[in-house]
Coordinates of N, CA and C in Angstrom, one line a residue:
X268 N -7.1 -14.3 -10.6 CA -7.2 -13.0 -10.0 C -7.4 -12.0 -10.9
X269 N -8.1 -11.3 -10.8 CA -8.4 -9.8 -11.6 C -7.7 -8.9 -11.8
X270 N -7.2 -7.8 -12.2 CA -6.0 -6.9 -12.0 C -7.2 -5.9 -12.8
X271 N -7.3 -4.7 -11.8 CA -7.9 -3.4 -12.2 C -6.6 -2.8 -12.2
X272 N -6.8 -1.4 -13.2 CA -5.9 -0.6 -13.2 C -6.6 0.8 -12.1
X273 N -5.7 1.2 -11.3 CA -6.1 2.5 -10.8 C -6.0 3.7 -11.4
X274 N -6.0 4.6 -11.1 CA -5.6 5.8 -11.6 C -4.4 6.6 -11.9
X275 N -3.5 5.7 -10.9 CA -1.9 5.8 -11.1 C -1.1 4.9 -11.7
X276 N -0.5 5.5 -12.4 CA 0.1 4.6 -13.3 C 0.7 3.2 -12.7
X277 N 0.7 2.2 -13.1 CA 1.5 1.1 -12.5 C 0.5 0.4 -11.0
X278 N -0.5 0.9 -10.5 CA -0.7 0.7 -9.6 C -2.2 -0.3 -9.7
X279 N -2.6 -1.2 -9.0 CA -3.7 -2.0 -9.5 C -4.6 -2.3 -8.2
X280 N -5.9 -2.8 -8.0 CA -6.5 -3.5 -7.2 C -6.9 -4.6 -7.3
X281 N -6.7 -5.6 -6.7 CA -6.8 -7.1 -7.2 C -8.1 -7.8 -6.8
X282 N -8.7 -8.7 -7.6 CA -10.3 -9.1 -7.0 C -9.6 -10.5 -7.3
X283 N -10.3 -11.2 -6.4 CA -10.0 -12.6 -6.1 C -10.7 -13.2 -7.3
X284 N -10.9 -14.3 -7.8 CA -11.6 -14.9 -8.8 C -12.1 -16.7 -7.9
X285 N -13.2 -16.2 -7.5 CA -13.5 -17.4 -6.6 C -14.2 -19.0 -7.3
X286 N -14.0 -19.9 -7.0 CA -14.5 -20.6 -7.6 C -15.2 -21.5 -6.2
X287 N -16.6 -21.3 -6.1 CA -17.4 -22.0 -5.3 C -18.2 -23.1 -5.5
X288 N -18.6 -23.6 -3.9 CA -19.7 -24.8 -4.2 C -20.2 -24.7 -2.9
X289 N -21.3 -25.5 -2.7 CA -21.6 -25.9 -1.3 C -20.9 -25.6 0.1
X290 N -19.7 -26.0 -0.3 CA -18.8 -25.7 1.0 C -18.4 -24.3 1.1
X291 N -18.2 -23.6 0.4 CA -17.8 -21.7 0.2 C -17.2 -21.6 -0.9
X292 N -15.6 -21.5 -0.8 CA -15.1 -20.8 -1.9 C -13.5 -21.2 -2.0
X293 N -12.7 -21.3 -3.2 CA -11.4 -21.3 -3.1 C -11.1 -20.5 -4.1
X294 N -10.1 -20.1 -3.7 CA -9.3 -18.3 -4.7 C -7.9 -18.6 -4.3
X295 N -7.1 -17.7 -5.2 CA -5.6 -17.7 -5.5 C -5.5 -16.6 -4.4
X296 N -4.7 -16.5 -3.7 CA -4.3 -15.0 -3.1 C -3.0 -14.5 -3.7
X297 N -2.5 -15.4 -4.2 CA -0.8 -15.0 -5.0 C -0.8 -15.7 -5.8
X298 N 0.0 -15.8 -7.2 CA 0.1 -16.7 -7.9 C 1.5 -15.8 -9.0
X299 N 2.7 -16.1 -8.9 CA 3.9 -15.4 -9.3 C 3.5 -15.4 -10.8
X300 N 3.2 -16.3 -11.4 CA 2.6 -16.3 -13.1 C 1.3 -15.7 -13.4
X301 N 0.9 -15.5 -12.3 CA -0.5 -14.3 -12.6 C -0.2 -12.9 -12.4
X302 N 0.5 -13.1 -11.9 CA 1.4 -11.6 -11.5 C 2.4 -11.1 -12.6
X303 N 2.9 -11.9 -13.3 CA 4.1 -11.8 -14.3 C 3.0 -11.8 -15.6
X304 N 1.9 -12.4 -15.8 CA 0.9 -11.9 -16.8 C 0.2 -11.0 -16.7
X305 N 0.2 -10.3 -15.7 CA -0.6 -9.2 -15.4 C 0.5 -7.9 -15.9
X306 N 1.7 -8.3 -15.7 CA 2.7 -7.3 -16.1 C 3.3 -6.8 -15.2
X307 N 3.0 -7.3 -13.4 CA 3.5 -6.8 -12.1 C 4.8 -7.9 -11.6
X308 N 5.6 -8.3 -12.3 CA 6.1 -9.6 -11.7 C 6.6 -9.0 -10.5
X309 N 6.8 -10.1 -9.2 CA 6.6 -10.0 -8.1 C 7.2 -11.3 -7.1
X310 N 8.3 -11.0 -6.8 CA 9.3 -12.2 -5.7 C 8.8 -11.9 -4.2
X311 N 8.3 -12.5 -3.6 CA 8.1 -12.2 -2.2 C 9.1 -12.5 -1.4
X312 N 9.8 -11.7 -0.3 CA 10.6 -12.2 1.0 C 10.1 -12.0 2.2
X313 N 9.1 -10.7 2.1 CA 8.6 -11.0 3.3 C 6.8 -10.8 3.5
X314 N 6.4 -11.4 4.5 CA 4.7 -11.4 4.8 C 4.3 -10.7 6.1
X315 N 4.2 -9.5 6.0 CA 3.6 -9.0 7.3 C 2.3 -8.7 7.8
X316 N 2.1 -8.7 9.0 CA 0.8 -8.5 9.5 C 0.7 -7.5 10.7
X317 N -0.4 -7.1 10.2 CA -0.3 -5.4 11.3 C -1.7 -5.5 11.9
X318 N -2.2 -5.7 13.0 CA -3.2 -5.5 13.9 C -3.3 -3.9 14.7
X319 N -4.5 -3.2 14.7 CA -4.5 -2.2 15.2 C -6.0 -2.2 15.9
X320 N -5.3 -1.7 17.0 CA -6.8 -2.5 17.8 C -8.4 -1.1 17.3
X321 N -8.0 0.1 17.6 CA -8.8 1.1 17.6 C -9.1 1.4 16.1
X322 N -10.6 1.9 15.3 CA -10.9 2.2 14.4 C -10.3 4.0 14.3
X323 N -9.7 4.3 13.3 CA -9.0 5.6 13.2 C -7.7 5.6 13.3
X324 N -6.9 4.5 13.5 CA -5.5 4.6 13.6 C -5.1 4.7 12.5
X325 N -4.0 5.3 12.1 CA -3.3 5.4 10.9 C -2.0 5.3 10.7
X326 N -1.5 4.3 9.8 CA 0.2 3.9 9.8 C 0.5 4.5 8.4
X327 N 1.2 5.0 8.5 CA 1.9 5.4 7.2 C 1.9 7.2 7.2
X328 N 2.8 7.7 6.1 CA 2.7 6.8 4.6 C 4.2 6.4 4.5
X329 N 4.4 5.5 4.5 CA 6.1 4.8 4.4 C 6.2 4.0 3.0
X330 N 7.6 4.4 2.5 CA 8.3 3.8 1.7 C 9.6 3.6 2.0
X331 N 10.4 3.0 0.8 CA 11.9 2.8 0.8 C 12.3 3.3 -0.4
X332 N 13.8 4.1 0.0 CA 14.7 3.9 -1.1 C 15.3 3.1 -2.1
X333 N 15.5 3.5 -3.1 CA 16.5 2.4 -4.0 C 17.8 2.1 -3.1
X334 N 18.2 1.2 -2.8 CA 17.9 -0.2 -3.3 C 16.9 -1.0 -2.7
X335 N 16.2 -0.3 -1.8 CA 15.4 -1.3 -0.8 C 14.4 -0.8 -1.5
X336 N 13.7 -0.2 -2.6 CA 12.5 0.4 -2.6 C 11.4 -0.9 -3.0
X337 N 10.6 -1.0 -2.4 CA 9.6 -2.6 -2.5 C 8.1 -2.5 -2.9
X338 N 7.8 -3.3 -3.5 CA 6.4 -3.6 -4.1 C 5.5 -4.1 -2.7
X339 N 4.5 -3.6 -2.6 CA 3.7 -4.6 -1.3 C 2.1 -4.7 -2.1
X340 N 1.7 -5.9 -1.7 CA 0.3 -6.5 -2.1 C -0.4 -6.2 -0.7
X341 N -1.3 -5.6 -0.6 CA -2.0 -5.5 1.0 C -3.6 -5.8 0.6
X342 N -3.8 -6.5 1.4 CA -4.9 -7.2 2.1 C -5.7 -7.1 3.2
X343 N -6.7 -6.6 3.8 CA -7.5 -6.7 5.0 C -7.8 -8.3 5.2
X344 N -7.7 -8.8 6.2 CA -7.9 -9.9 6.6 C -9.0 -10.0 7.9
X345 N -9.7 -9.0 8.5 CA -10.3 -8.8 9.6 C -10.8 -7.1 9.6
X346 N -12.2 -6.8 9.7 CA -12.5 -5.6 9.9 C -12.5 -4.7 8.4
X347 N -12.2 -3.6 8.6 CA -12.1 -2.7 7.2 C -10.9 -1.7 7.6
X348 N -10.3 -1.2 6.2 CA -9.3 0.1 6.5 C -9.5 0.7 5.0
X349 N -9.1 2.0 5.0 CA -8.9 2.6 3.9 C -7.5 2.5 3.3
X350 N -7.0 2.7 2.7 CA -5.8 2.5 2.0 C -5.4 3.4 0.9
X351 N -4.5 4.2 1.2 CA -4.1 5.2 0.5 C -2.5 5.6 -0.1
X352 N -2.3 5.2 -1.7 CA -1.1 5.4 -2.0 C -0.8 6.8 -2.6
X353 N 0.4 7.1 -2.6 CA 1.0 8.3 -3.4 C 2.1 7.9 -4.2
X354 N 2.2 8.5 -5.6 CA 3.3 8.2 -6.6 C 4.2 9.2 -6.5
X355 N 5.4 8.8 -5.8 CA 6.6 9.5 -6.0 C 7.8 9.3 -6.9
X356 N 7.5 8.5 -7.9 CA 8.1 8.4 -9.1 C 8.6 9.7 -9.8
X357 N 9.3 10.4 -10.0 CA 9.6 11.5 -10.9 C 9.1 11.5 -11.9
X358 N 9.6 10.6 -12.6 CA 9.3 10.3 -14.2 C 7.9 10.0 -14.2
X359 N 6.9 9.3 -13.6 CA 5.7 9.2 -13.6 C 5.2 10.0 -14.2
X360 N 4.0 9.8 -15.2 CA 2.8 10.6 -15.6 C 1.7 11.0 -14.4
X361 N 2.0 10.0 -13.5 CA 0.9 10.7 -12.3 C 2.0 10.6 -10.8
X362 N 3.2 11.7 -11.1 CA 3.8 11.6 -9.9 C 3.1 12.9 -9.1
X363 N 3.2 12.6 -8.0 CA 2.7 13.6 -7.2 C 0.7 13.1 -7.1
X364 N 0.5 12.6 -7.4 CA -0.9 12.1 -7.2 C -1.2 10.9 -6.4
X365 N -2.5 11.0 -5.9 CA -2.9 10.1 -4.5 C -3.8 9.2 -5.2
X366 N -4.3 8.2 -4.6 CA -5.4 7.2 -4.9 C -6.0 6.4 -3.6
X367 N -7.2 6.3 -3.3 CA -7.3 5.1 -2.2 C -8.5 4.5 -2.3
X368 N -8.4 3.6 -1.8 CA -9.6 2.4 -1.9 C -9.8 1.8 -0.5
X369 N -11.0 1.2 -0.2 CA -11.8 0.5 1.2 C -11.5 -1.0 1.0
X370 N -10.4 -1.5 1.6 CA -10.6 -2.7 1.7 C -11.2 -3.2 3.1
X371 N -11.7 -4.4 2.8 CA -12.6 -5.0 3.9 C -12.3 -6.6 3.6
X372 N -12.4 -6.9 4.9 CA -12.5 -8.7 5.1 C -13.5 -9.2 4.2
X373 N -14.4 -8.3 4.4 CA -15.7 -8.9 3.1 C -15.5 -8.9 1.8
X374 N -14.8 -7.8 1.3 CA -14.9 -7.7 -0.1 C -13.2 -8.5 -0.5
X375 N -12.6 -8.7 0.0 CA -11.0 -9.3 -0.1 C -10.3 -9.0 -1.1
X376 N -10.8 -7.4 -1.6 CA -10.1 -6.7 -2.4 C -8.5 -6.1 -2.2
X377 N -7.7 -6.4 -3.0 CA -6.2 -6.2 -2.4 C -5.9 -4.9 -3.5
X378 N -4.5 -4.5 -3.1 CA -4.2 -3.4 -3.5 C -2.6 -3.7 -4.0
X379 N -2.3 -3.3 -5.3 CA -1.0 -3.8 -5.3 C -0.1 -2.6 -5.5
X380 N 1.1 -2.0 -4.8 CA 1.6 -0.7 -4.3 C 2.9 -1.1 -4.9
X381 N 3.4 -0.1 -6.4 CA 4.6 -0.4 -6.7 C 5.5 0.0 -6.4
X382 N 6.9 0.1 -6.7 CA 8.2 0.6 -5.9 C 7.9 1.9 -6.4
X383 N 8.3 2.8 -5.4 CA 8.6 4.6 -5.5 C 6.9 5.0 -5.1
X384 N 6.0 4.2 -4.2 CA 4.8 4.8 -3.9 C 4.7 4.8 -2.6
X385 N 4.4 5.6 -1.5 CA 4.4 5.7 -0.3 C 3.0 5.1 0.0
X386 N 2.8 4.4 1.0 CA 1.8 3.8 1.1 C 1.4 4.1 2.8
X387 N 0.1 3.8 2.7 CA -0.6 4.1 4.3 C -2.1 3.6 4.4
X388 N -2.5 3.2 5.8 CA -4.0 2.7 5.9 C -4.4 3.6 7.1
X389 N -5.7 3.6 7.3 CA -6.1 4.1 8.2 C -7.6 2.8 8.4
X390 N -7.6 2.4 9.6 CA -8.6 1.5 10.0 C -10.2 2.0 10.4
X391 N -10.9 1.5 9.7 CA -12.3 1.8 9.8 C -13.4 1.2 10.8
X392 N -12.4 -0.1 11.3 CA -13.4 -0.8 12.7 C -12.1 -1.1 13.5
X393 N -12.8 -1.0 14.9 CA -11.9 -2.1 15.9 C -11.2 -3.3 15.4
X394 N -10.2 -3.6 15.9 CA -9.4 -4.5 15.8 C -9.6 -4.9 14.3
X395 N -8.7 -3.9 13.4 CA -8.4 -4.5 12.0 C -7.3 -4.8 11.9
X396 N -7.3 -6.1 10.8 CA -5.8 -6.5 10.4 C -5.6 -6.8 9.2
X397 N -4.3 -6.6 9.0 CA -4.0 -6.5 7.4 C -2.6 -7.2 7.0
X398 N -2.6 -8.1 6.1 CA -1.3 -8.6 5.5 C -0.8 -8.1 4.3
X399 N 0.3 -7.8 4.5 CA 1.3 -7.3 3.4 C 2.3 -8.5 2.8
X400 N 2.2 -8.7 1.4 CA 3.2 -9.3 1.0 C 4.1 -8.3 0.4
X401 N 5.8 -8.2 0.8 CA 6.5 -7.6 0.3 C 7.6 -8.1 -0.4
X402 N 8.3 -7.4 -1.8 CA 9.3 -7.9 -2.2 C 10.7 -7.2 -2.1
X403 N 11.2 -6.9 -0.9 CA 12.0 -6.1 -0.3 C 12.1 -6.3 0.9
X404 N 13.4 -6.8 1.5 CA 13.6 -6.6 3.4 C 13.6 -5.4 3.4
X405 N 13.2 -5.3 4.9 CA 12.9 -4.0 5.4 C 14.4 -3.2 5.8
X406 N 14.2 -2.0 5.5 CA 16.1 -1.3 5.2 C 15.6 0.0 6.3
X407 N 16.3 -0.2 7.2 CA 15.6 1.2 8.1 C 16.6 2.4 7.7
X408 N 17.7 2.0 7.4 CA 18.4 3.5 6.8 C 17.9 4.0 5.3
X409 N 17.1 2.8 4.4 CA 16.4 3.5 3.0 C 14.9 3.8 3.5
X410 N 14.5 3.9 5.0 CA 13.2 4.3 5.2 C 12.8 5.5 4.9
X411 N 11.7 6.1 4.4 CA 11.2 7.4 4.3 C 10.0 7.2 4.4
X412 N 9.1 8.7 5.1 CA 7.8 8.8 5.0 C 7.4 10.2 4.6
X413 N 6.0 9.9 4.4 CA 5.4 11.3 3.9 C 4.6 11.4 5.2
X414 N 4.0 12.5 5.5 CA 3.2 13.0 6.8 C 1.7 13.0 6.1
X415 N 0.8 12.5 6.7 CA -0.6 11.4 6.5 C -1.1 13.0 6.1
X416 N -0.8 14.1 6.7 CA -1.5 15.5 6.2 C -0.7 16.4 5.7
X417 N -0.1 16.0 5.0 CA 1.0 16.8 4.2 C 0.2 17.7 3.1
X418 N 0.1 18.5 2.6 CA -0.5 19.7 2.2 C -0.5 19.6 0.6
X419 N 0.8 19.2 0.5 CA 1.3 19.2 -0.9 C 0.6 17.7 -1.6
X420 N -0.1 17.0 -0.8 CA -0.5 15.9 -1.8 C -2.2 15.7 -1.5
X421 N -2.6 16.6 -0.2 CA -4.2 16.5 0.1 C -4.8 15.2 0.2
X422 N -4.3 14.4 0.7 CA -5.0 13.1 0.9 C -6.4 13.2 1.7
X423 N -7.5 12.7 1.2 CA -8.6 13.0 1.9 C -8.9 11.7 2.7
X424 N -9.0 11.8 3.8 CA -8.9 10.6 4.7 C -10.8 10.6 4.7
X425 N -10.7 9.5 5.3 CA -12.3 9.0 5.5 C -12.7 9.8 6.9
X426 N -11.7 9.9 7.8 CA -11.9 10.6 8.7 C -11.0 11.3 9.9
X427 N -10.8 11.7 10.7 CA -9.8 12.3 11.6 C -9.1 11.0 12.4
X428 N -7.6 10.6 12.4 CA -7.1 9.8 13.0 C -7.1 10.3 14.2
X429 N -7.3 8.9 15.0 CA -7.5 9.2 16.5 C -6.0 8.6 17.3
X430 N -5.6 7.5 16.3 CA -4.1 7.1 17.1 C -2.8 7.0 15.6
X431 N -1.8 8.0 15.9 CA -0.7 8.1 14.7 C 0.4 8.1 15.9
X432 N 1.3 7.4 15.3 CA 2.6 7.1 16.1 C 3.5 8.4 16.2
X433 N 4.2 8.8 16.9 CA 5.0 9.7 16.9 C 6.1 10.0 15.5
X434 N 6.6 9.2 15.2 CA 7.1 8.5 14.0 C 6.6 9.4 12.9
X435 N 5.3 8.8 12.5 CA 4.6 9.0 11.4 C 4.3 10.4 11.2
X436 N 3.8 10.8 12.8 CA 2.8 12.1 12.5 C 4.0 13.3 12.5
X437 N 5.7 13.0 12.7 CA 6.2 13.9 12.5 C 7.5 13.9 11.0
X438 N 7.0 13.3 10.3 CA 7.6 13.4 8.9 C 7.6 14.6 8.6
X439 N 8.6 15.2 7.7 CA 8.8 16.7 7.7 C 7.7 16.9 6.4
X440 N 7.5 18.4 6.0 CA 6.8 18.6 4.8 C 7.1 18.2 3.6
X441 N 6.6 17.8 2.6 CA 7.5 17.6 1.5 C 8.5 18.2 1.2
X442 N 9.5 17.2 1.1 CA 11.1 18.2 0.5 C 11.4 17.3 -0.7
X443 N 11.9 17.7 -2.2 CA 12.4 16.5 -2.6 C 13.7 15.6 -2.0
X444 N 14.3 17.0 -1.6 CA 15.8 16.1 -1.2 C 15.5 15.3 0.2
X445 N 15.0 15.7 0.9 CA 14.9 15.2 2.1 C 14.4 13.6 1.5
X446 N 13.2 13.3 1.0 CA 12.4 12.6 0.5 C 12.9 11.4 -0.5
X447 N 14.2 11.9 -0.9 CA 15.0 10.9 -1.5 C 14.2 10.8 -3.1
X448 N 13.5 11.8 -3.7 CA 12.4 11.5 -4.8 C 13.6 11.2 -6.1
X449 N 15.1 11.7 -6.3 CA 15.5 11.2 -7.6 C 16.0 10.0 -7.3
X450 N 16.3 9.5 -6.4 CA 16.4 7.8 -6.4 C 15.4 7.0 -6.9
X451 N 14.4 7.6 -6.7 CA 13.1 6.8 -7.3 C 12.7 7.0 -8.9
X452 N 13.7 7.7 -9.6 CA 13.5 7.8 -10.7 C 14.0 6.6 -11.6
X453 N 13.4 6.1 -12.6 CA 13.3 4.9 -13.3 C 12.4 3.8 -12.9
X454 N 11.7 4.1 -11.7 CA 10.9 2.9 -11.2 C 9.7 2.8 -12.3
X455 N 9.1 3.7 -12.7 CA 8.5 3.2 -13.8 C 8.4 2.2 -14.9

């Protein structure tokens, strides 16, 4: 695996290292030793799968507070999506910044989302499917979210969303207290 730093401190895109022949190729999707060597140790406790029927479906921007703050590794396995992350760690040099990347079944690129980051996706094709490796269990009492169009962050989505859940569209404007930002201190 090849780890490529993003403009956000501690976040990476991950490229597969393919070993090909006439049959196709072989590549590791996850290797704990390679993650540790890249400085991003991760133990997986859940593998999540999402399917979105319509292009323009938006899911996010989700995160969990300490002690359930989670690392995610996201890969698109069918179709295409735009993946966006926001650094919410108050002691990070990139606090409040966002980054986006296109993940497709064809490019097989993954994104490593550190603890203390909000994460969301927008599908770019119908029937888009994604896999998420996660290092913490889902904890609804620790769940928080940013609204995808919160002006504080100004995320530039590739299009207007056509589907957003009531929960994801009703997160309040950014409020450091409501959003639990102090609990994310020390995650850098």
